[in-house]
mmCIF file of C-alpha atoms in Angstrom:
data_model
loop_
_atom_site.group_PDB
_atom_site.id
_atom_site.type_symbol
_atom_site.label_atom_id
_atom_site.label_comp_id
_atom_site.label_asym_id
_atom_site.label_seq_id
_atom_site.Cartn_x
_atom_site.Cartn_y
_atom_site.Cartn_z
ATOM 1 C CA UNK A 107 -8.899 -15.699 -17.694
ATOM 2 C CA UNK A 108 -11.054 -15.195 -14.872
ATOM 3 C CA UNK A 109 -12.572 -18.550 -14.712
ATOM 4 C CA UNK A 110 -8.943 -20.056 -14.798
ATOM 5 C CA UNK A 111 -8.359 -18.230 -12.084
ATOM 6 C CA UNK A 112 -11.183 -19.607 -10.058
ATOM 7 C CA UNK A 113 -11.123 -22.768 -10.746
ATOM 8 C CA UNK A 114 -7.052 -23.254 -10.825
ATOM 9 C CA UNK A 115 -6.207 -20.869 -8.651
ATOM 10 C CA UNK A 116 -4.852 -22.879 -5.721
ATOM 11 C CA UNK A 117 -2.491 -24.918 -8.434
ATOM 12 C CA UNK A 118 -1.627 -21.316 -10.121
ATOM 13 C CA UNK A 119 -1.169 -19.729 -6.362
ATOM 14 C CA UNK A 120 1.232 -23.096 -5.512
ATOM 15 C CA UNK A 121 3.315 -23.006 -8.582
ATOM 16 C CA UNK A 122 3.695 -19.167 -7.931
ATOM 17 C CA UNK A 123 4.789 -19.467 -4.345
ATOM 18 C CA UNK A 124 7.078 -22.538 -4.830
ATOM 19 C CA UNK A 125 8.938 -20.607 -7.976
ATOM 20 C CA UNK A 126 9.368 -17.646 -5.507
ATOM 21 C CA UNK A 127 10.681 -19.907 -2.645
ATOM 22 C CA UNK A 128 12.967 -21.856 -4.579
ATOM 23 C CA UNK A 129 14.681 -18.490 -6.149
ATOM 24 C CA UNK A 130 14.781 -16.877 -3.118
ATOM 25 C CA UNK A 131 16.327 -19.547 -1.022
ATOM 26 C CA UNK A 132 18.297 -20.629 -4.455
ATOM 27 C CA UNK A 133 21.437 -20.535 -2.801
ATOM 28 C CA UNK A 134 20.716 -22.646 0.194
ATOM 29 C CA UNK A 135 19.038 -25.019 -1.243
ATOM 30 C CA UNK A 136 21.501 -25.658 -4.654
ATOM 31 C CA UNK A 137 24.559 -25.235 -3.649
ATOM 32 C CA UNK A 138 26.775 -26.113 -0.099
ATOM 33 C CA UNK A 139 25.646 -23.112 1.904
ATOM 34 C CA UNK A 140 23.927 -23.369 5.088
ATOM 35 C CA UNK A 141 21.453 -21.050 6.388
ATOM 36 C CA UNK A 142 23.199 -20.480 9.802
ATOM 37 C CA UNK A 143 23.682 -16.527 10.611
ATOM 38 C CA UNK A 144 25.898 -14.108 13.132
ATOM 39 C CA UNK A 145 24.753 -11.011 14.570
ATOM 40 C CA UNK A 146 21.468 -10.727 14.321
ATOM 41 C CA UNK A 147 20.193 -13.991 12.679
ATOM 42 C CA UNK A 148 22.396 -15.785 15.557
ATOM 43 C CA UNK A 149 19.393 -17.611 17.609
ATOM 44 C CA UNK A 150 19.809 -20.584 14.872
ATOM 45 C CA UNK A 151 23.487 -21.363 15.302
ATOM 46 C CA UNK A 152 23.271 -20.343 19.185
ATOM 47 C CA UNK A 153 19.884 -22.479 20.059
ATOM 48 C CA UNK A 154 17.976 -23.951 17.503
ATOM 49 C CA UNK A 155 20.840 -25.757 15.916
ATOM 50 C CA UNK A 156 22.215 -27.074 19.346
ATOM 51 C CA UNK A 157 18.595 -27.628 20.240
ATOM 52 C CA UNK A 158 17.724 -29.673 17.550
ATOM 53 C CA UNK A 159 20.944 -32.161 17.802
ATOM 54 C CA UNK A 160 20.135 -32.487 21.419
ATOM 55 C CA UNK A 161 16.766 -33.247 20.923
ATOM 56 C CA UNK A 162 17.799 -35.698 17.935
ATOM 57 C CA UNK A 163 19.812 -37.292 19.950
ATOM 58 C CA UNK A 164 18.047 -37.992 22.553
ATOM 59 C CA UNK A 165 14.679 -39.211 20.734
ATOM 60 C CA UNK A 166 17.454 -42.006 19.009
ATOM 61 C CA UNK A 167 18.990 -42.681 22.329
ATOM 62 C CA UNK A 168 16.148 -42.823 24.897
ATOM 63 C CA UNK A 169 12.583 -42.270 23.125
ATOM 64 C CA UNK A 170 10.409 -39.827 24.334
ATOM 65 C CA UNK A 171 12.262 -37.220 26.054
ATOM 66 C CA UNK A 172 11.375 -37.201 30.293
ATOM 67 C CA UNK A 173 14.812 -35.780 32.034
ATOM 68 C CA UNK A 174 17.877 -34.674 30.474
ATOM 69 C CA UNK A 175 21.114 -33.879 31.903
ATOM 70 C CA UNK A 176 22.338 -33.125 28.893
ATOM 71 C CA UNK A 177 21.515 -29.521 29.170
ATOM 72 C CA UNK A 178 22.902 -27.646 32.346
ATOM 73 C CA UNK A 179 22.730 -29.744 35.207
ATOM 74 C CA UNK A 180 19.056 -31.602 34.352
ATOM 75 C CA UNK A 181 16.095 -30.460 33.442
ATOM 76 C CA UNK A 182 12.682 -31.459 31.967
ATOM 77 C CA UNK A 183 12.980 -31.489 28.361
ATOM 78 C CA UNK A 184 9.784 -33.151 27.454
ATOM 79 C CA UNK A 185 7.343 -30.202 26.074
ATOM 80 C CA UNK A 186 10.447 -27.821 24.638
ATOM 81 C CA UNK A 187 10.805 -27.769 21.410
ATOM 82 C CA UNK A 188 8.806 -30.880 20.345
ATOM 83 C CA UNK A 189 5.745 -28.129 19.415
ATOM 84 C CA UNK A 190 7.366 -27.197 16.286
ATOM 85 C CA UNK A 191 6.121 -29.598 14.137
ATOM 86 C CA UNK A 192 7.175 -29.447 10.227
ATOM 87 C CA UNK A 193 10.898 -29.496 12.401
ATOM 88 C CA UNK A 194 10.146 -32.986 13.400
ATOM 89 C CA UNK A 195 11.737 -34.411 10.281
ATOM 90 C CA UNK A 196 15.290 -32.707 11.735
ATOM 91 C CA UNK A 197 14.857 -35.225 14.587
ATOM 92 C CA UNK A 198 14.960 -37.933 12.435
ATOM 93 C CA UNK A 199 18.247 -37.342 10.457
ATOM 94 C CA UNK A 200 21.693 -37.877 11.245
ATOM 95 C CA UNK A 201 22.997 -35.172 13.496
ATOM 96 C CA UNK A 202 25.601 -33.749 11.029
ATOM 97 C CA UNK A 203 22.755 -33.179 8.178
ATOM 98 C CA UNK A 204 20.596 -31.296 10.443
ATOM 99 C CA UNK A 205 21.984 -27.640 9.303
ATOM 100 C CA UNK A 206 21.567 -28.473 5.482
ATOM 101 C CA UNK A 207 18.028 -29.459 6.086
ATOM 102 C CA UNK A 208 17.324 -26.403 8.342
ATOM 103 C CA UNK A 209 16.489 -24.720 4.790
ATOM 104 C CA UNK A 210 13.920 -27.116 3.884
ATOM 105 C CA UNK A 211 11.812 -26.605 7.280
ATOM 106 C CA UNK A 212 11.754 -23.162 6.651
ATOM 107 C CA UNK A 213 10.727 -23.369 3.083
ATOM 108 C CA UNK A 214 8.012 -25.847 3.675
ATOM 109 C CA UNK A 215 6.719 -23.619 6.846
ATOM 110 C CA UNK A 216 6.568 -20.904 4.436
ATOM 111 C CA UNK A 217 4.928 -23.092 1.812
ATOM 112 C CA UNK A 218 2.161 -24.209 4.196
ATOM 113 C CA UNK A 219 1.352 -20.752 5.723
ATOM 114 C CA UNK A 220 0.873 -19.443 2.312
ATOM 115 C CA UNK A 221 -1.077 -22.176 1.714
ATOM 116 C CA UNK A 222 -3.494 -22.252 4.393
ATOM 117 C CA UNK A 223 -3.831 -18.589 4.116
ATOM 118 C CA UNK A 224 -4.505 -18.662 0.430
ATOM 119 C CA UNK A 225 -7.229 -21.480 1.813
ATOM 120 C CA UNK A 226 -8.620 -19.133 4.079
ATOM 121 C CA UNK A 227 -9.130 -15.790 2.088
ATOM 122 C CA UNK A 228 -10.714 -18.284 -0.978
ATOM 123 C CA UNK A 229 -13.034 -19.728 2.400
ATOM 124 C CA UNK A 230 -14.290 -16.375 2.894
ATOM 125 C CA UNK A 231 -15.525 -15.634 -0.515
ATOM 126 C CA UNK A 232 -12.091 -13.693 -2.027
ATOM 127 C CA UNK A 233 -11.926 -13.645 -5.099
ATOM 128 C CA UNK A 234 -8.542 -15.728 -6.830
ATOM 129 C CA UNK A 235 -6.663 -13.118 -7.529
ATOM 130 C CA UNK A 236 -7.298 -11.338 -4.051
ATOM 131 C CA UNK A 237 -6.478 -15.243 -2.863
ATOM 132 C CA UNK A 238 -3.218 -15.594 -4.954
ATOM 133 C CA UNK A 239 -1.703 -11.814 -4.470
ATOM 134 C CA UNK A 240 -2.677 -12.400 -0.294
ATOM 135 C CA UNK A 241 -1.157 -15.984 0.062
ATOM 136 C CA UNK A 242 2.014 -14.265 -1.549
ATOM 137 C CA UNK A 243 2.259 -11.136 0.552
ATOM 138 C CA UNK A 244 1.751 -13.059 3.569
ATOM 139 C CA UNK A 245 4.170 -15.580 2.881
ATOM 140 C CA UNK A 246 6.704 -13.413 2.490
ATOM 141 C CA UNK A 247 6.050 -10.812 5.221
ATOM 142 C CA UNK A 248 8.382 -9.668 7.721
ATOM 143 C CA UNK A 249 6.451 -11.835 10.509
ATOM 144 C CA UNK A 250 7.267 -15.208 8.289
ATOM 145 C CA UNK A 251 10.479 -14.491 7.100
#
C-alpha cells in the first residue's frame, strides 16, 4: 500500500480533492444556483461581480484596459483586477454567464492550491500520505475557502 502511495500519490491526492470539490460545491455546479451571497459573503455580488462585467466589457470593447470612465468619473483601470489570473477566463465570456462560472474559478483556485501544495510538501521529502492528508487540509482551510 505504501509504495502505491508513493508512486501514485499525486493521481490518488487529485482524485481525492476533485471528489471533495465537486460534492462540496455540488449544488453550484449541478444545478441553477449561483454562488452570489448577502451579508457577509456580499463582496462578490457588490464588487467582484460588477468588477468582472466591467472589466469584460471593456477588454471586448477597447483591448487592454488604459482609462475608464466607466467607473466613477475616470480612473486608471489598467493593473486592478487583471492580477487574478485563473479569473481571466470570466473576461472572456458573455457578460450574463459570468455569475454561473464564478463557481468554476473558485473550484479550480482551490484545485491548484491543493495541488501545488501537495507538490511542495512531496518536494521536501513528505512522505504521501503526509502529502495527500496536507494538500487536503490546506485546500480546504478557512484562508482558501
Amino acid at each position: 500500500m505504501n509504495k502505491i502511495l508513493e508512486t501514485k500519490g499525486i493521481y490518488i491526492f487529485s482524485a481525492l480533492l476533485l471528489i471533495m470539490l465537486l460534492t462540496l460545491f455540488s449544488q453550484y455546479i449541478f444545478s441553477d444556483r449561483l454562488m452570489l451571497f448577502f451579508d457577509t459573503g456580499g463582496d462578490t455580488i457588490n464588487f467582484n461581480w460588477p468588477t468582472y462585467v466591467h472589466y469584460s466589457r471593456y477588454l471586448h470593447s477597447e483591448g487592454i484596459p488604459r482609462w475608464s470612465f466607466h467607473q466613477g468619473i475616470g480612473q486608471n483601470v489598467f493593473p486592478a483586477y487583471l492580477g487574478d489570473v485563473p479569473a481571466w477566463v470570466l473576461y472572456l465570456i458573455p457578460t450574463d454567464k459570468i455569475p454561473f462560472a464564478l463557481v468554476y474559478v473558485q473550484v479550480f483556485k482551490i484545485f491548484l492550491a491543493g495541488l501545488f501544495f501537495f507538490l511542495f510538501l512531496r518536494k521536501i521529502h513528505f512522505t504521501a500520505y503526509t502529502a495527500i492528508i496536507g494538500g487536503l487540509l490546506y485546500s480546504f482551510s478557512g484562508f482558501m475557502i
